[in-house]
Coordinates of N, CA and C in Angstrom, one line a residue:
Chain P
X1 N 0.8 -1.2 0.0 CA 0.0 0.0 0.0 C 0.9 1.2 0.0
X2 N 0.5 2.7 0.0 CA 1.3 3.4 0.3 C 0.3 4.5 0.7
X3 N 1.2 5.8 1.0 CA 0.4 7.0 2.2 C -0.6 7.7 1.4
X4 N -1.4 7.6 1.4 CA -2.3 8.7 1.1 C -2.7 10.2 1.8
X5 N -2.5 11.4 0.9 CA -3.1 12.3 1.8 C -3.9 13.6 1.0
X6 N -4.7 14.0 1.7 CA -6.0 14.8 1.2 C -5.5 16.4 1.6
X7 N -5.7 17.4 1.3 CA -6.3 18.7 1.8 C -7.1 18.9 1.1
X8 N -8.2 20.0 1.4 CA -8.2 20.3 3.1 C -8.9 19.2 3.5
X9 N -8.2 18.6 5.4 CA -9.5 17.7 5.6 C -10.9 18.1 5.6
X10 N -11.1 19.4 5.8 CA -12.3 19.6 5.9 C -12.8 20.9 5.4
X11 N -13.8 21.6 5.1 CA -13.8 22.9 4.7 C -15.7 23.5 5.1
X12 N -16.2 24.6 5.1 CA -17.1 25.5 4.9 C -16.8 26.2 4.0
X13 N -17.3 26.0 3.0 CA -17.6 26.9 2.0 C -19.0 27.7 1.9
X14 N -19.3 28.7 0.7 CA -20.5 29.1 0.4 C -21.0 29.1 -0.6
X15 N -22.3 28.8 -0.7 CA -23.0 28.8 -2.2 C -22.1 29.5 -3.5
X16 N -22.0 29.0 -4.3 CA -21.8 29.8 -5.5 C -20.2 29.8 -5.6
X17 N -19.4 29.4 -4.5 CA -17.8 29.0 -4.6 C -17.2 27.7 -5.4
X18 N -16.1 28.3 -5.4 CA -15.6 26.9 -6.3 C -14.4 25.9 -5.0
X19 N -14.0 24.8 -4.8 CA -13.2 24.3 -3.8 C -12.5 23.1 -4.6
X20 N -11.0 23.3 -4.5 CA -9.9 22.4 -4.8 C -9.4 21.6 -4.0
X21 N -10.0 20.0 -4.0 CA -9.2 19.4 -3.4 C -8.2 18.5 -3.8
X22 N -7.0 18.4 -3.1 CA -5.2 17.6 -3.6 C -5.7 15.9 -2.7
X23 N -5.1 15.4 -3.5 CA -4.6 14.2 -3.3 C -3.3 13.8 -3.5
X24 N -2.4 13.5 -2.7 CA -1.0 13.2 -3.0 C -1.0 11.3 -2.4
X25 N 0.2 11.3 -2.9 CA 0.4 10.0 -2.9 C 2.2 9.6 -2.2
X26 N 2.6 8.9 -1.9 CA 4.2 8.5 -1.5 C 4.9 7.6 -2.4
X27 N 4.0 7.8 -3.4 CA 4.7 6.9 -4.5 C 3.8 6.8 -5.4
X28 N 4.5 6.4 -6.5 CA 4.0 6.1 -8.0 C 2.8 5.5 -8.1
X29 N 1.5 5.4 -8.2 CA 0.9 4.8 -8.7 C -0.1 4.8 -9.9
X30 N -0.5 3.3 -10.7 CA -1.2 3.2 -11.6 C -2.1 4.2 -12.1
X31 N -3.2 3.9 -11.0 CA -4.7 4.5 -10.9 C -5.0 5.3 -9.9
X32 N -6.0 6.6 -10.3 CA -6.8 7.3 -9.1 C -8.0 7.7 -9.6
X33 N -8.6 7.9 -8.2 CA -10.1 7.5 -8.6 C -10.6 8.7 -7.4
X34 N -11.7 9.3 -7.9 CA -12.6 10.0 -7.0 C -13.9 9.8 -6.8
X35 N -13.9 9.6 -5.3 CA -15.4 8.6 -4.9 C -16.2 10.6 -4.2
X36 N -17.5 10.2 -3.9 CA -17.9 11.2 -3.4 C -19.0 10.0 -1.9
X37 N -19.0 10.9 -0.7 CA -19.9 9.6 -0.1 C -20.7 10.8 0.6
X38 N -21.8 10.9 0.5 CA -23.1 11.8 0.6 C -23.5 11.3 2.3
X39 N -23.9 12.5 3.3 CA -24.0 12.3 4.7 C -24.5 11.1 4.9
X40 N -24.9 10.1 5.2 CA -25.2 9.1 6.0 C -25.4 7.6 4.7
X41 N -24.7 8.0 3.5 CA -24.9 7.1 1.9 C -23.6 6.4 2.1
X42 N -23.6 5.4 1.3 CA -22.6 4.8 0.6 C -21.2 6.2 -0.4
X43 N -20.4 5.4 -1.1 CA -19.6 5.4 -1.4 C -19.9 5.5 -3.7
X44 N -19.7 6.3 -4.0 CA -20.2 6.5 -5.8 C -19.1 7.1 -6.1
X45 N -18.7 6.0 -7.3 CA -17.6 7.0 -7.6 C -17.7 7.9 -9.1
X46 N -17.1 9.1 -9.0 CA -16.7 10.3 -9.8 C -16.5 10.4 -10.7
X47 N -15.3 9.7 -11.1 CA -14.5 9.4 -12.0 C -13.2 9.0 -11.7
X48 N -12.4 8.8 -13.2 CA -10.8 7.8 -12.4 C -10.4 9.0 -14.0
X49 N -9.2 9.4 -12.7 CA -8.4 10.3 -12.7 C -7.1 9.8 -14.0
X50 N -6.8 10.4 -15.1 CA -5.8 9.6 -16.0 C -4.4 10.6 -15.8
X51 N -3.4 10.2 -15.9 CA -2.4 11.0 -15.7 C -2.2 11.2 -17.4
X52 N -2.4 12.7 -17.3 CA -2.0 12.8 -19.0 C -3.3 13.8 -19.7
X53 N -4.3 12.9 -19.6 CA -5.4 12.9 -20.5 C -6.8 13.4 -19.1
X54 N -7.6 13.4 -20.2 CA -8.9 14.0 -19.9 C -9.5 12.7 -18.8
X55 N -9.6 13.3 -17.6 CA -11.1 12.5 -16.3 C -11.5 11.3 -17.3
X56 N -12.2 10.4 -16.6 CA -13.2 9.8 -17.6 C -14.5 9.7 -16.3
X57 N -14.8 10.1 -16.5 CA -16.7 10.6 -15.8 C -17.5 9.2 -16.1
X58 N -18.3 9.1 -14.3 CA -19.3 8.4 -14.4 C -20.8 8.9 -15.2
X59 N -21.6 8.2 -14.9 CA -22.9 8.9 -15.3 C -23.4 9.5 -14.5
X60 N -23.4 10.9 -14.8 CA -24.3 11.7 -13.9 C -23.3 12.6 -13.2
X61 N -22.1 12.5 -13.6 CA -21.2 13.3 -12.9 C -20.5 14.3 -14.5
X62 N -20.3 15.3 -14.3 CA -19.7 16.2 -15.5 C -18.4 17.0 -15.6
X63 N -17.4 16.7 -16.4 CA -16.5 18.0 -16.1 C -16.7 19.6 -15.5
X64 N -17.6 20.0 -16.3 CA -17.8 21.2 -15.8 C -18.1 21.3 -14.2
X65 N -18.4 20.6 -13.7 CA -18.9 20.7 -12.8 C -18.0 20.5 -11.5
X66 N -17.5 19.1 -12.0 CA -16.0 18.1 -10.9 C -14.7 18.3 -12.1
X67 N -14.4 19.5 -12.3 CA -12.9 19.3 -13.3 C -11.9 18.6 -11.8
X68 N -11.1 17.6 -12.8 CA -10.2 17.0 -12.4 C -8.5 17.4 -13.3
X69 N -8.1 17.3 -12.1 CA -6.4 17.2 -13.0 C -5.9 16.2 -12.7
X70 N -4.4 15.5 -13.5 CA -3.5 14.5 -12.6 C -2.4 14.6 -13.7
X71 N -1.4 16.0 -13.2 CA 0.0 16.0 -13.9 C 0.9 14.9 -13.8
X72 N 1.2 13.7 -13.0 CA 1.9 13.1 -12.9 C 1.4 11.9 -12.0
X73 N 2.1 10.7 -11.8 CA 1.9 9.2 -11.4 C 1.5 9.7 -9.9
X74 N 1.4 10.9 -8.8 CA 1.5 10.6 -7.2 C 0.6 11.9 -7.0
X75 N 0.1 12.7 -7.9 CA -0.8 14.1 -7.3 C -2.2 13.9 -8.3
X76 N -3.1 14.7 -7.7 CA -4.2 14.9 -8.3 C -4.9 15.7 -7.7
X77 N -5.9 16.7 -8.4 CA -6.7 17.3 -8.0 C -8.4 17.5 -8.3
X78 N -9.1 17.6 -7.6 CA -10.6 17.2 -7.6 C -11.0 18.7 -7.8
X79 N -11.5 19.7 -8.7 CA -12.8 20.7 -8.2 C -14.2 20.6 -7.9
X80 N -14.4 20.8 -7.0 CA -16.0 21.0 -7.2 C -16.2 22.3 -7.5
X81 N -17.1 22.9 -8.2 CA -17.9 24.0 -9.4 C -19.0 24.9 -8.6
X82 N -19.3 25.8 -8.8 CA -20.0 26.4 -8.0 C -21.4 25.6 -7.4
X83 N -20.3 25.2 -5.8 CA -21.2 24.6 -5.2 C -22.5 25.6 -4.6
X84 N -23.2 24.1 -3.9 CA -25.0 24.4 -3.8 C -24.5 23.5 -2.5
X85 N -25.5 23.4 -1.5 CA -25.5 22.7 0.0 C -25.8 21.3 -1.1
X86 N -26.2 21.0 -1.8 CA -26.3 19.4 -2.2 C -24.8 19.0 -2.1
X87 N -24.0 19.5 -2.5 CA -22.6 19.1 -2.5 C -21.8 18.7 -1.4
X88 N -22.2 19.0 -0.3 CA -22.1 18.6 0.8 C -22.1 16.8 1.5
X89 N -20.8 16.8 1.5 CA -20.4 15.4 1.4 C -18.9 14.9 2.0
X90 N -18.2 13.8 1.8 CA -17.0 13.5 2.1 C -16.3 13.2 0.6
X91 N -15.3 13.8 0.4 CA -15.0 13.5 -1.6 C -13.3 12.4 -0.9
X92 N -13.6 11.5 -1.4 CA -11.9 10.7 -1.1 C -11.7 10.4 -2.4
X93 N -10.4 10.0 -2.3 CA -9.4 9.6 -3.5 C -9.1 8.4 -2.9
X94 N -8.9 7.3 -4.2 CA -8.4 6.2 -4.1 C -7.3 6.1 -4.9
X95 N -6.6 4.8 -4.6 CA -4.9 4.7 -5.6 C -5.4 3.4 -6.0
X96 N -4.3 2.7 -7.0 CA -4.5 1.4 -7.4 C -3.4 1.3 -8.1
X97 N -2.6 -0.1 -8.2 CA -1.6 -0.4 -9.3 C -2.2 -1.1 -10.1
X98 N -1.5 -1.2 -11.5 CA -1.4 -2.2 -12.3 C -1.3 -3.6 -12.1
X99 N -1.7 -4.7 -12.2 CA -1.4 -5.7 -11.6 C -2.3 -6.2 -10.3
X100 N -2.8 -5.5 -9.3 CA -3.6 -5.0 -8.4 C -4.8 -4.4 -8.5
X101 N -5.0 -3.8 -9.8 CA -6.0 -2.6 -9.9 C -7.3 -3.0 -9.1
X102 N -7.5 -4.0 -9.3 CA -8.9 -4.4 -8.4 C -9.0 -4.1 -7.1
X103 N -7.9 -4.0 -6.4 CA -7.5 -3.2 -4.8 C -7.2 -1.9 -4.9
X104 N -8.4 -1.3 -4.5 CA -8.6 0.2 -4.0 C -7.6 0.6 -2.0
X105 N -6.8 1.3 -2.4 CA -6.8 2.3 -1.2 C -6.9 3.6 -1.0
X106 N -7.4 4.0 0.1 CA -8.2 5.2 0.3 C -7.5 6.4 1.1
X107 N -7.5 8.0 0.6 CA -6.8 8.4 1.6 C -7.9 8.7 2.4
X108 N -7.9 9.9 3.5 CA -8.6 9.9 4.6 C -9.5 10.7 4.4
X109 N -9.7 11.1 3.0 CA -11.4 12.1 2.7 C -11.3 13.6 3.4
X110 N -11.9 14.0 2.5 CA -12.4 16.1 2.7 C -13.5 16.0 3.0
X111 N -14.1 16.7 4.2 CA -15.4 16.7 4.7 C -15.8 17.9 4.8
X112 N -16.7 18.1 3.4 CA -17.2 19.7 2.7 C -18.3 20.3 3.2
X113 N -18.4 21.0 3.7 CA -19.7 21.7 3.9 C -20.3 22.8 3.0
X114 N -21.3 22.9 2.3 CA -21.5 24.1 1.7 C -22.8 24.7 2.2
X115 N -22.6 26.1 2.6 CA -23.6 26.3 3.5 C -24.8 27.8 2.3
Chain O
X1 N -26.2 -4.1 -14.6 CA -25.0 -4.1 -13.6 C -24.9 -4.4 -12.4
X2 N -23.4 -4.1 -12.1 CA -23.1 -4.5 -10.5 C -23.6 -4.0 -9.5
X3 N -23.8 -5.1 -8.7 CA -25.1 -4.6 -7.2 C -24.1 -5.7 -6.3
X4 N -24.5 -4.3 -4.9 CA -23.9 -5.0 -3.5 C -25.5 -4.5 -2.7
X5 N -25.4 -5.5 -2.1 CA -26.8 -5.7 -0.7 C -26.2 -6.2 0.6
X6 N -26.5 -5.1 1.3 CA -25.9 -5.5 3.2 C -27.3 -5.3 3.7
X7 N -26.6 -6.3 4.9 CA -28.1 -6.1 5.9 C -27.9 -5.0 6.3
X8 N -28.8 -4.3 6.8 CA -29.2 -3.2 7.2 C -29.0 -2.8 8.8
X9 N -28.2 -2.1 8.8 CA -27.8 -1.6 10.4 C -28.8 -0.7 11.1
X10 N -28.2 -0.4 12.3 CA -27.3 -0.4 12.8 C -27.6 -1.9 13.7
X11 N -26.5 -2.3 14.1 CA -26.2 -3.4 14.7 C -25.3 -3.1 15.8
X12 N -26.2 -3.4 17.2 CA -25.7 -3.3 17.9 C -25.0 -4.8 18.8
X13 N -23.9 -4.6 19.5 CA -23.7 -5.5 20.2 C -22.9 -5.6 21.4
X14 N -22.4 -6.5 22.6 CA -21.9 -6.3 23.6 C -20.7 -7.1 23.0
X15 N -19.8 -6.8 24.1 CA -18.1 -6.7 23.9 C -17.9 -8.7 24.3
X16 N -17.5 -9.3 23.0 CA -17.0 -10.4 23.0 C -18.5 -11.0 22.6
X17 N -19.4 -10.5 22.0 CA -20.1 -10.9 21.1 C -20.1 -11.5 19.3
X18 N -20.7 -12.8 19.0 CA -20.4 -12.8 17.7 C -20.8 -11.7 16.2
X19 N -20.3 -11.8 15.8 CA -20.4 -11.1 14.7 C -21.0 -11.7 13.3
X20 N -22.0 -11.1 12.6 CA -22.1 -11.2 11.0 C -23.0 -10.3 10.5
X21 N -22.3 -10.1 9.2 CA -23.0 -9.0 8.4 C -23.2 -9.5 7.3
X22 N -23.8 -9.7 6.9 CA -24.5 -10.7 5.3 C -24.1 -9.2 4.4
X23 N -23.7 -9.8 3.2 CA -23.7 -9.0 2.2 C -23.9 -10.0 1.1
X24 N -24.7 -10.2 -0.1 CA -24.6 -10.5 -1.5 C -24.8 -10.0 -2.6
X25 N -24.3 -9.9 -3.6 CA -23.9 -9.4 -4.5 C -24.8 -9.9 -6.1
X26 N -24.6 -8.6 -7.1 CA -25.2 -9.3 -8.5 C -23.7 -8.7 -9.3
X27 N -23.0 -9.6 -9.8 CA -22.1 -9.2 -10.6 C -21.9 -9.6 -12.5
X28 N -21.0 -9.7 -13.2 CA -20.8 -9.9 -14.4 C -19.5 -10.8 -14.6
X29 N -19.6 -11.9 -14.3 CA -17.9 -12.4 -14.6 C -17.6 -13.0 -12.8
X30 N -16.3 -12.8 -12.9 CA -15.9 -13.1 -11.4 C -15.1 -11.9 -11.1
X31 N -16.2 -11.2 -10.1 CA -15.6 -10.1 -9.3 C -14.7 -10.5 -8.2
X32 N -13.6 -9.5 -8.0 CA -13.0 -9.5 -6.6 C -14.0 -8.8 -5.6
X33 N -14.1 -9.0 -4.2 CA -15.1 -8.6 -3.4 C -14.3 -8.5 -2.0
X34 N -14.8 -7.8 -1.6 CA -13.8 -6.5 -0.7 C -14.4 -6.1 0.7
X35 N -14.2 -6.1 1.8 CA -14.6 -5.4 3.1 C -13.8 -4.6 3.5
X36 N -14.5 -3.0 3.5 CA -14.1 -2.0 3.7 C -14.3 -1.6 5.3
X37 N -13.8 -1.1 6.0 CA -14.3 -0.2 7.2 C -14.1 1.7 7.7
X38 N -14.8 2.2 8.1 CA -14.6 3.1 8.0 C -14.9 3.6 9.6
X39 N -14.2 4.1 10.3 CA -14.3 4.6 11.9 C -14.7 5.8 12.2
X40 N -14.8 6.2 13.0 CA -15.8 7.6 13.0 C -14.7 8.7 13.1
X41 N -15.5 9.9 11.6 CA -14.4 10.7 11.0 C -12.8 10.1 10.5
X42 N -12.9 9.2 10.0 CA -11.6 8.6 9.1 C -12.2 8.4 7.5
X43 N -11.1 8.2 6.8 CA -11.3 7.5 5.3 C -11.8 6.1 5.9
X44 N -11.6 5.2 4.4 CA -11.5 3.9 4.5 C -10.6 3.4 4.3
X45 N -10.7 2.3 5.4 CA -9.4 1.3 5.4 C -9.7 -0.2 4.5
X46 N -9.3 -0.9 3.8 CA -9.1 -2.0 3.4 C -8.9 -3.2 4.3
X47 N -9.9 -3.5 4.8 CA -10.3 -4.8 5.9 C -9.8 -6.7 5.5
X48 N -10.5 -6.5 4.2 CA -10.4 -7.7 3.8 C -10.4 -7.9 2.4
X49 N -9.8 -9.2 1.5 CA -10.4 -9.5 0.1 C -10.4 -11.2 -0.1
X50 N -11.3 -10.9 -1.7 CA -10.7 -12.5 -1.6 C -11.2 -12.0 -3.3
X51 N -10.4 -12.9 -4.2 CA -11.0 -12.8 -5.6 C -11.2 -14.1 -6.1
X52 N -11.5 -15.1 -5.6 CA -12.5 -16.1 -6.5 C -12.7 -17.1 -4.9
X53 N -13.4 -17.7 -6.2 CA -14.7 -18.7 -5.4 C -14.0 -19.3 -4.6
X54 N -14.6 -19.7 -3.1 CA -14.0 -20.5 -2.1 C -12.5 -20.0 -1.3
X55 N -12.2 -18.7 -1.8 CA -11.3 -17.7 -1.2 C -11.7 -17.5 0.4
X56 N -10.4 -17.4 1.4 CA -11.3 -16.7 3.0 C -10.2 -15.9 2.7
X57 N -11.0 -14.6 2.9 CA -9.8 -13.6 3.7 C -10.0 -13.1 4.6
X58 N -8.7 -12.9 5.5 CA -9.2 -12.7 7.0 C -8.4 -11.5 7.3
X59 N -8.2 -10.7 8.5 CA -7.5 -9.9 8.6 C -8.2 -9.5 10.3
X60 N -7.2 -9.0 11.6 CA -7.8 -8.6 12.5 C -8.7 -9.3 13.3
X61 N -9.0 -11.0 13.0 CA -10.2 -11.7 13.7 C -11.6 -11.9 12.5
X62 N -11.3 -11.0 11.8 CA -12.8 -10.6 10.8 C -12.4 -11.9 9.6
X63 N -13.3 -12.7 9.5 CA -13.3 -13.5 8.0 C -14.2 -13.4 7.1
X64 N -14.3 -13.5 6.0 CA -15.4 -13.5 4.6 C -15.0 -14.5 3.7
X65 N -15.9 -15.6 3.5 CA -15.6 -16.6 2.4 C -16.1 -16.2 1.0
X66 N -16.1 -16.2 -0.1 CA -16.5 -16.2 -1.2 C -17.1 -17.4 -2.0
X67 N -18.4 -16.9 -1.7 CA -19.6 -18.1 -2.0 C -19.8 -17.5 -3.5
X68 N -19.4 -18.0 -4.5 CA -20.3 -18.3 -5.5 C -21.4 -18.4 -5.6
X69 N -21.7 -20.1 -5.3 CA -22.8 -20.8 -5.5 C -24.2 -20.0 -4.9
X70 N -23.6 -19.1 -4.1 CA -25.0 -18.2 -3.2 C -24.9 -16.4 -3.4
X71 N -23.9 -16.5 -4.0 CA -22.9 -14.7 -4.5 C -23.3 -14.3 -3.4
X72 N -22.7 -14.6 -2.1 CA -22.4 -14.1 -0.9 C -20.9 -13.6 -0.6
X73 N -20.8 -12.4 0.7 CA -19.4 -12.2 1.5 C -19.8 -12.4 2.5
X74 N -20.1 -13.2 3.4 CA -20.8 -12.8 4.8 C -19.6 -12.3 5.8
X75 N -19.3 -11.3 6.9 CA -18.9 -11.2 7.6 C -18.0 -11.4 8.6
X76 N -17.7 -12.5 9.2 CA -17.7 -12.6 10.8 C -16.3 -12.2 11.5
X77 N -17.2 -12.4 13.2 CA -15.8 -12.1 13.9 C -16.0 -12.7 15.1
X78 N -15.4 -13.6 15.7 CA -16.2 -14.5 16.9 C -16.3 -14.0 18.0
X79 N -15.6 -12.4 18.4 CA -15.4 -12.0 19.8 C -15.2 -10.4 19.2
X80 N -16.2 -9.8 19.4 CA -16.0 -8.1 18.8 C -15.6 -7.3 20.0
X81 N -14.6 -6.5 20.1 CA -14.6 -5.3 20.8 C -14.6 -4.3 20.6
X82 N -14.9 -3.1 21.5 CA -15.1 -1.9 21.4 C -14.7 -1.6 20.2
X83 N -13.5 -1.6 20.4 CA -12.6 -0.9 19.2 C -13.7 -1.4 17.8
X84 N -14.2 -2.2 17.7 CA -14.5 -2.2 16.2 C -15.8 -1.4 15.9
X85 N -16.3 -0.9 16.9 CA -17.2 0.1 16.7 C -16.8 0.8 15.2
X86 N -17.8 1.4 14.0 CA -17.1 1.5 12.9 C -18.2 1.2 11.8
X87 N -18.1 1.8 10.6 CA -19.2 1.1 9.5 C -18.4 0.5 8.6
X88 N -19.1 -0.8 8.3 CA -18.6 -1.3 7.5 C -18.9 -2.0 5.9
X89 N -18.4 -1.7 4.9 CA -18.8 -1.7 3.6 C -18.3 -2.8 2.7
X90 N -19.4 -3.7 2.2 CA -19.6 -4.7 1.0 C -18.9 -4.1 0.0
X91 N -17.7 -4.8 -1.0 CA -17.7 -4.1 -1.8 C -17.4 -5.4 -2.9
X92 N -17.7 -4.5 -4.1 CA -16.9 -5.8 -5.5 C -16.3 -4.7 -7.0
X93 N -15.5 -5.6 -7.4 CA -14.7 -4.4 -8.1 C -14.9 -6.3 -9.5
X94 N -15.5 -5.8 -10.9 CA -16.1 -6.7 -11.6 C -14.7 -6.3 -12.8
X95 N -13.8 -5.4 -12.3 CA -12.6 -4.6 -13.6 C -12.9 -4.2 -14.5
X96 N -13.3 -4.9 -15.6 CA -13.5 -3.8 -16.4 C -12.6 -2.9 -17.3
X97 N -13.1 -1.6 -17.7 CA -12.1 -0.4 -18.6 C -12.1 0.1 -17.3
X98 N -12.5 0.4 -16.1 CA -12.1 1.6 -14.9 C -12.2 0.9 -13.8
X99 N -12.3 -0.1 -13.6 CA -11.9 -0.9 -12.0 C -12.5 -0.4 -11.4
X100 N -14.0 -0.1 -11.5 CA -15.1 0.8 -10.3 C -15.2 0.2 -9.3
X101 N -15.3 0.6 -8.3 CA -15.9 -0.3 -6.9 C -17.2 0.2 -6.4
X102 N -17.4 -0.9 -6.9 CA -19.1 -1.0 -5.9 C -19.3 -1.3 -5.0
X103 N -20.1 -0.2 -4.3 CA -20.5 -0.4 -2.5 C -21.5 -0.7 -1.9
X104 N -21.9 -1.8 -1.1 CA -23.0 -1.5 -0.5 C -23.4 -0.1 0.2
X105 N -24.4 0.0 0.8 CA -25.0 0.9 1.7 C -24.4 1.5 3.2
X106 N -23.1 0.3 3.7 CA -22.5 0.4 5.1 C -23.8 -0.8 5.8
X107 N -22.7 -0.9 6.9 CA -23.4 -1.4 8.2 C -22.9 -0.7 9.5
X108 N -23.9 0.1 10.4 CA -23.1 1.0 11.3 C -23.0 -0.1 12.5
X109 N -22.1 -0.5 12.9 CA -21.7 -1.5 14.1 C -21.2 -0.8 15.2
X110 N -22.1 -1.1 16.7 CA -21.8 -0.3 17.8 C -21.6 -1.6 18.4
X111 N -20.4 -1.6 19.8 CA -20.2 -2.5 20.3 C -20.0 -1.8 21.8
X112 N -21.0 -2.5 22.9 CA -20.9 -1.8 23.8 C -20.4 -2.6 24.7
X113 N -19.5 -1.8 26.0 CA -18.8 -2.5 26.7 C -19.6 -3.4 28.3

């Protein structure tokens, strides 16, 4: 496995703001992924993050909305778009290798508030 | 598509109590299938796996066998303590082009002393 880490852990924002969240990594890996897990819900994921190239988005989720970056194999970055109190949730990132890809690990999640 | 189903929490129980949480699955192929946990205000941790049929993975006291024949993960733990107070999440990853993981719902597990 290796370290995962998030900023910010947590944040208050306000209607109509935009918020950047980092995922870093302690090493190289394959795959990342952005899950979103809604107050008292499961776990849906975002999209998986390409180092290089363009997000690839679930259904129901849109760039404009969650632009993603990922310059390189150990960083990434999640936006959320001018949030609404729906947005209001925990956003984590996951890693994965090659070879492994089937095993997801998690860093420790941004706990957003939009008020 | 892929579907996870947990029993439905919260589940409570006393300290050195047995444990299970039923989870089954609708998949495409042979999923790997996963027990996640998550503690109050943390990410998730990676609890357990197994990827094919008649697999146990264990970790911590916690086991889950991989039933095919019933596309079950069930749970257990023969002696729970406090400490595992915690939710915990069904999961199956079917690979694919994006290796999604699909989650159950959680099970919120209190364990009282």
């Amino acid at each position: 496995s290796a370290v995962i880490s998030q900023k910010p852990s947590r944040d208050i924002c306000q209607r109509g703001t935009s918020l950047t969240i980092q995922c870093q990594v302690d090493s190289q890996v394959t795959m990342m992924f952005w899950y979103r897990q809604q107050p008292g819900q499961s776990l849906t994921l975002i999209a998986t993050a390409n180092q290089g190239s363009e997000a690839t988005y679930e259904s129901g989720f849109v760039i404009d909305k969650f632009p993603i970056s990922r310059p390189n194999l150990t960083f990434s970055t999640l936006t959320v778009s001018n949030m609404s109190p729906e947005d209001s949730s925990i956003y984590l990132c996951s890693v994965a290798w090659t070879g492994g890809a089937d095993t997801q690990y998690f860093g420790p999640g941004t706990r957003l508030t939009v008020l | 598509g892929d579907s996870v189903t947990q029993m439905e929490g919260p589940v409570t129980l006393s300290e050195e109590a047995f444990l299970t949480i039923n989870c089954t699955y609708t998949a495409t192929g042979y999923p790997s299938l996963f027990w996640y946990v998550q503690y109050p205000g943390e990410g998730l941790q990676l609890l357990l796996k197994a990827t094919k049929a008649d697999d146990k993975g264990s970790n911590k006291g916690f086991e889950a066998t991989y039933r095919k024949e019933t596309t079950s993960f069930h749970l257990e733990k023969g002696s729970v303590q406090v400490s595992d107070s915690a939710v915990y999440f069904c999961a199956l990853n079917s690979g694919g082009s994006n290796y999604k993981l699909t989650f159950g719902k959680g099970t919120l597990l209190t364990v009282n002393p």
